[in-house]
C-alpha positions as YAML, in Angstrom:
chain: A
units: angstrom
residues:
- id: 1
  name: MET
  ca: [1.34, 15.27, -7.93]
- id: 2
  name: ARG
  ca: [3.41, 12.19, -7.14]
- id: 3
  name: SER
  ca: [1.46, 10.15, -9.65]
- id: 4
  name: LEU
  ca: [2.03, 12.65, -12.46]
- id: 5
  name: LEU
  ca: [5.72, 12.83, -11.64]
- id: 6
  name: ALA
  ca: [6.01, 9.03, -11.68]
- id: 7
  name: ILE
  ca: [4.23, 8.86, -15.04]
- id: 8
  name: ALA
  ca: [6.47, 11.56, -16.53]
- id: 9
  name: VAL
  ca: [9.68, 9.89, -15.31]
- id: 10
  name: GLY
  ca: [8.39, 6.53, -16.53]
- id: 11
  name: ILE
  ca: [7.68, 7.92, -19.99]
- id: 12
  name: GLY
  ca: [11.19, 9.41, -20.03]
- id: 13
  name: LEU
  ca: [12.74, 6.07, -19.14]
- id: 14
  name: VAL
  ca: [10.73, 4.23, -21.78]
- id: 15
  name: ALA
  ca: [11.68, 6.86, -24.37]
- id: 16
  name: ALA
  ca: [15.35, 6.51, -23.41]
- id: 17
  name: GLY
  ca: [15.10, 2.73, -23.63]
- id: 18
  name: PHE
  ca: [13.62, 2.87, -27.14]
- id: 19
  name: GLY
  ca: [16.28, 5.35, -28.28]
- id: 20
  name: TYR
  ca: [14.11, 8.45, -28.73]
- id: 21
  name: ILE
  ca: [16.49, 10.56, -26.67]
- id: 22
  name: ARG
  ca: [19.53, 11.79, -28.53]
- id: 23
  name: ASP
  ca: [23.03, 10.72, -27.39]
- id: 24
  name: ILE
  ca: [21.76, 7.56, -25.70]
- id: 25
  name: ASP
  ca: [21.99, 5.41, -28.84]
- id: 26
  name: THR
  ca: [25.26, 3.95, -27.62]
- id: 27
  name: MET
  ca: [23.60, 2.39, -24.58]
- id: 28
  name: PRO
  ca: [23.94, -1.41, -24.40]
- id: 29
  name: MET
  ca: [20.81, -3.45, -25.15]
- id: 30
  name: VAL
  ca: [20.62, -4.74, -21.56]
- id: 31
  name: MET
  ca: [20.43, -1.18, -20.24]
- id: 32
  name: LYS
  ca: [17.73, -0.33, -22.78]
- id: 33
  name: VAL
  ca: [15.65, -3.29, -21.63]
- id: 34
  name: ILE
  ca: [16.12, -2.30, -17.98]
- id: 35
  name: PHE
  ca: [15.11, 1.30, -18.74]
- id: 36
  name: VAL
  ca: [11.94, 0.13, -20.53]
- id: 37
  name: LEU
  ca: [11.02, -2.26, -17.70]
- id: 38
  name: PHE
  ca: [11.58, 0.33, -14.95]
- id: 39
  name: GLY
  ca: [9.74, 2.95, -16.98]
- id: 40
  name: GLY
  ca: [6.79, 0.60, -17.43]
- id: 41
  name: VAL
  ca: [6.69, -0.11, -13.71]
- id: 42
  name: LEU
  ca: [6.80, 3.61, -12.93]
- id: 43
  name: ILE
  ca: [3.99, 4.35, -15.37]
- id: 44
  name: TYR
  ca: [1.88, 1.57, -13.84]
- id: 45
  name: ALA
  ca: [2.59, 2.79, -10.30]
- id: 46
  name: GLY
  ca: [1.71, 6.36, -11.24]
- id: 47
  name: LEU
  ca: [-1.56, 5.31, -12.86]
- id: 48
  name: TYR
  ca: [-2.46, 3.12, -9.88]
- id: 49
  name: HIS
  ca: [-1.71, 5.94, -7.45]
- id: 50
  name: LEU
  ca: [-3.82, 8.33, -9.51]
- id: 51
  name: TRP
  ca: [-6.69, 5.81, -9.59]
- id: 52
  name: LEU
  ca: [-6.42, 5.31, -5.82]
- id: 53
  name: ARG
  ca: [-6.57, 9.07, -5.22]
- id: 54
  name: ILE
  ca: [-9.68, 9.38, -7.38]
- id: 55
  name: GLN
  ca: [-11.35, 6.47, -5.57]
- id: 56
  name: ARG
  ca: [-10.39, 7.98, -2.21]
- id: 57
  name: ARG
  ca: [-11.98, 11.30, -3.14]
- id: 58
  name: ARG
  ca: [-15.15, 9.51, -4.31]
- id: 59
  name: ALA
  ca: [-15.33, 7.52, -1.07]
- id: 60
  name: TYR
  ca: [-15.01, 10.67, 1.05]
- id: 61
  name: THR
  ca: [-17.70, 12.53, -0.87]
- id: 62
  name: GLY
  ca: [-20.26, 9.83, -1.55]
- id: 63
  name: GLY
  ca: [-19.11, 6.57, -0.04]
- id: 64
  name: ARG
  ca: [-20.49, 4.65, 2.88]
- id: 65
  name: GLU
  ca: [-19.10, 5.32, 6.34]
- id: 66
  name: ARG
  ca: [-18.30, 2.60, 8.82]
- id: 67
  name: GLN
  ca: [-17.44, 3.18, 12.48]
- id: 68
  name: GLY
  ca: [-14.97, 0.77, 14.04]
- id: 69
  name: THR
  ca: [-11.52, 0.28, 15.49]
- id: 70
  name: ALA
  ca: [-8.14, 0.54, 13.76]
- id: 71
  name: ARG
  ca: [-5.10, -1.30, 15.05]
- id: 72
  name: LEU
  ca: [-1.72, -2.27, 13.70]
- id: 73
  name: LEU
  ca: [-1.37, -5.75, 12.21]
- id: 74
  name: LYS
  ca: [2.17, -6.05, 13.57]
- id: 75
  name: PRO
  ca: [4.51, -3.80, 15.57]
- id: 76
  name: LEU
  ca: [6.50, -1.32, 13.53]
- id: 77
  name: ASP
  ca: [10.28, -1.17, 13.22]
- id: 78
  name: GLU
  ca: [12.17, 2.07, 12.80]
- id: 79
  name: ASP
  ca: [12.85, 1.27, 9.14]
- id: 80
  name: ASP
  ca: [9.24, 0.58, 8.12]
- id: 81
  name: ALA
  ca: [7.77, 3.07, 5.66]
- id: 82
  name: LEU
  ca: [4.39, 1.33, 5.58]
- id: 83
  name: ALA
  ca: [2.04, 0.42, 8.37]
- id: 84
  name: PHE
  ca: [-0.44, -2.40, 7.93]
- id: 85
  name: VAL
  ca: [-3.67, -1.43, 9.64]
- id: 86
  name: LEU
  ca: [-6.60, -3.70, 10.45]
- id: 87
  name: PHE
  ca: [-9.94, -1.92, 10.53]
- id: 88
  name: ALA
  ca: [-12.66, -3.88, 12.30]
- id: 89
  name: ASN
  ca: [-16.28, -3.22, 13.06]
- id: 90
  name: SER
  ca: [-18.88, -5.50, 14.58]
- id: 91
  name: HIS
  ca: [-19.08, -7.91, 11.64]
- id: 92
  name: SER
  ca: [-16.05, -7.50, 9.31]
- id: 93
  name: GLU
  ca: [-12.33, -6.79, 9.16]
- id: 94
  name: TRP
  ca: [-10.32, -5.08, 6.43]
- id: 95
  name: LEU
  ca: [-6.55, -4.98, 5.93]
- id: 96
  name: MET
  ca: [-4.83, -2.04, 4.27]
- id: 97
  name: SER
  ca: [-1.43, -0.44, 4.09]
- id: 98
  name: VAL
  ca: [-1.08, 3.23, 4.98]
- id: 99
  name: ASP
  ca: [1.77, 5.69, 4.82]
- id: 100
  name: ARG
  ca: [3.55, 5.70, 8.15]
- id: 101
  name: GLY
  ca: [4.20, 9.43, 7.96]
- id: 102
  name: SER
  ca: [0.47, 10.18, 7.92]
- id: 103
  name: ILE
  ca: [-0.12, 8.32, 11.21]
- id: 104
  name: ARG
  ca: [3.18, 9.06, 12.96]
- id: 105
  name: GLN
  ca: [1.50, 11.09, 15.74]
- id: 106
  name: ILE
  ca: [-0.91, 8.32, 16.72]
- id: 107
  name: GLU
  ca: [1.02, 5.13, 15.92]
- id: 108
  name: SER
  ca: [1.83, 4.46, 19.59]
- id: 109
  name: GLY
  ca: [-1.89, 4.08, 20.37]
- id: 110
  name: LEU
  ca: [-2.61, 1.89, 17.36]
- id: 111
  name: GLY
  ca: [-1.18, -1.20, 19.06]
- id: 112
  name: GLU
  ca: [-4.23, -1.47, 21.32]
- id: 113
  name: GLY
  ca: [-6.65, 0.00, 18.79]
- id: 114
  name: LEU
  ca: [-8.17, 3.44, 18.29]
- id: 115
  name: PRO
  ca: [-11.64, 4.52, 17.18]
- id: 116
  name: ALA
  ca: [-11.73, 5.03, 13.44]
- id: 117
  name: ARG
  ca: [-14.03, 5.79, 10.55]
- id: 118
  name: ALA
  ca: [-13.63, 4.03, 7.20]
- id: 119
  name: TYR
  ca: [-15.03, 5.20, 3.88]
- id: 120
  name: LEU
  ca: [-16.02, 2.37, 1.56]
- id: 121
  name: GLY
  ca: [-16.58, 2.49, -2.17]
- id: 122
  name: ASN
  ca: [-19.26, 0.65, -4.11]
- id: 123
  name: ASP
  ca: [-17.19, -2.54, -4.07]
- id: 124
  name: ASP
  ca: [-17.07, -2.79, -0.23]
- id: 125
  name: ARG
  ca: [-13.38, -1.90, -0.09]
- id: 126
  name: ILE
  ca: [-11.88, 0.84, 2.04]
- id: 127
  name: TYR
  ca: [-10.49, 3.84, 0.16]
- id: 128
  name: GLY
  ca: [-10.34, 6.34, 3.01]
- id: 129
  name: LEU
  ca: [-9.55, 5.92, 6.70]
- id: 130
  name: ASP
  ca: [-9.77, 8.47, 9.49]
- id: 131
  name: ILE
  ca: [-8.18, 7.36, 12.75]
- id: 132
  name: GLY
  ca: [-9.44, 9.76, 15.36]
- id: 133
  name: SER
  ca: [-8.96, 13.18, 13.78]
- id: 134
  name: THR
  ca: [-6.04, 12.01, 11.60]
- id: 135
  name: LYS
  ca: [-6.57, 11.16, 7.94]
- id: 136
  name: ALA
  ca: [-4.45, 8.12, 7.11]
- id: 137
  name: LEU
  ca: [-3.02, 8.13, 3.58]
- id: 138
  name: PRO
  ca: [-3.75, 4.70, 2.08]
- id: 139
  name: ILE
  ca: [-1.09, 3.08, -0.08]
- id: 140
  name: SER
  ca: [-3.37, 0.21, -1.03]
- id: 141
  name: VAL
  ca: [-7.07, -0.50, -1.07]
- id: 142
  name: GLY
  ca: [-8.50, -1.97, 2.14]
- id: 143
  name: THR
  ca: [-9.47, -5.56, 1.31]
- id: 144
  name: PRO
  ca: [-11.62, -7.83, 3.47]
- id: 145
  name: TYR
  ca: [-9.38, -9.68, 5.90]
- id: 146
  name: GLY
  ca: [-10.49, -13.25, 6.11]
- id: 147
  name: GLY
  ca: [-10.37, -16.54, 4.26]
- id: 148
  name: LYS
  ca: [-7.33, -17.03, 2.05]
- id: 149
  name: LEU
  ca: [-5.79, -13.65, 2.82]
- id: 150
  name: LYS
  ca: [-5.81, -14.38, 6.55]
- id: 151
  name: GLU
  ca: [-4.37, -17.87, 5.97]
- id: 152
  name: ARG
  ca: [-1.56, -16.47, 3.82]
- id: 153
  name: VAL
  ca: [-0.66, -13.78, 6.34]
- id: 154
  name: ASP
  ca: [-0.64, -16.34, 9.17]
- id: 155
  name: TRP
  ca: [1.52, -18.71, 7.10]
- id: 156
  name: ALA
  ca: [4.00, -15.91, 6.29]
- id: 157
  name: GLU
  ca: [4.21, -14.90, 9.96]
- id: 158
  name: ARG
  ca: [4.86, -18.54, 11.00]
- id: 159
  name: LYS
  ca: [7.60, -18.93, 8.36]
- id: 160
  name: LYS
  ca: [9.20, -15.66, 9.41]
- id: 161
  name: ALA
  ca: [9.25, -16.80, 13.05]
- id: 162
  name: GLU
  ca: [10.73, -20.18, 12.02]
- id: 163
  name: TRP
  ca: [13.46, -18.52, 9.98]
- id: 164
  name: ALA
  ca: [14.28, -16.11, 12.81]
- id: 165
  name: ALA
  ca: [14.47, -19.01, 15.29]
- id: 166
  name: ARG
  ca: [16.70, -20.98, 12.91]
- id: 167
  name: LYS
  ca: [18.94, -17.94, 12.44]
- id: 168
  name: ARG
  ca: [19.31, -17.50, 16.22]
- id: 169
  name: GLU
  ca: [20.30, -21.17, 16.57]
- id: 170
  name: ASP
  ca: [23.10, -20.76, 14.01]
...
């Protein structure tokens, strides 16, 4: 439902930006460009969300199951809407973002790790994640966590710590 709403609003913004809606012809060109850009982003986000939902449904019905442990990548603040979850089994790790509202009841136990079941698609990416009896709502596809992705996350965490230390010194 959210994806269809995002697509509809995006189409409306693009139509307003191109002047197909009456009484908006007097809009400045900068506003028209902004409307078209935001509409395009909304259409893309709606299509991606729809694709993710379809892949999630496929993974639950015919995907491969993996047993493992889910834990938070970093502690959550009160303002965070997303939670980054690491799913690990005996030989691999995957990183994915999930909606914090879908795991609100169990997020206190995710710091140490909880038993979980992941549902992988044909491309060895996680599309569905059950943490205990709770179905986590993925916001992104679970990608293998290792190599360049792990290096980039470690680099970003180091820079964030350096900036925080520099800010405390000032």
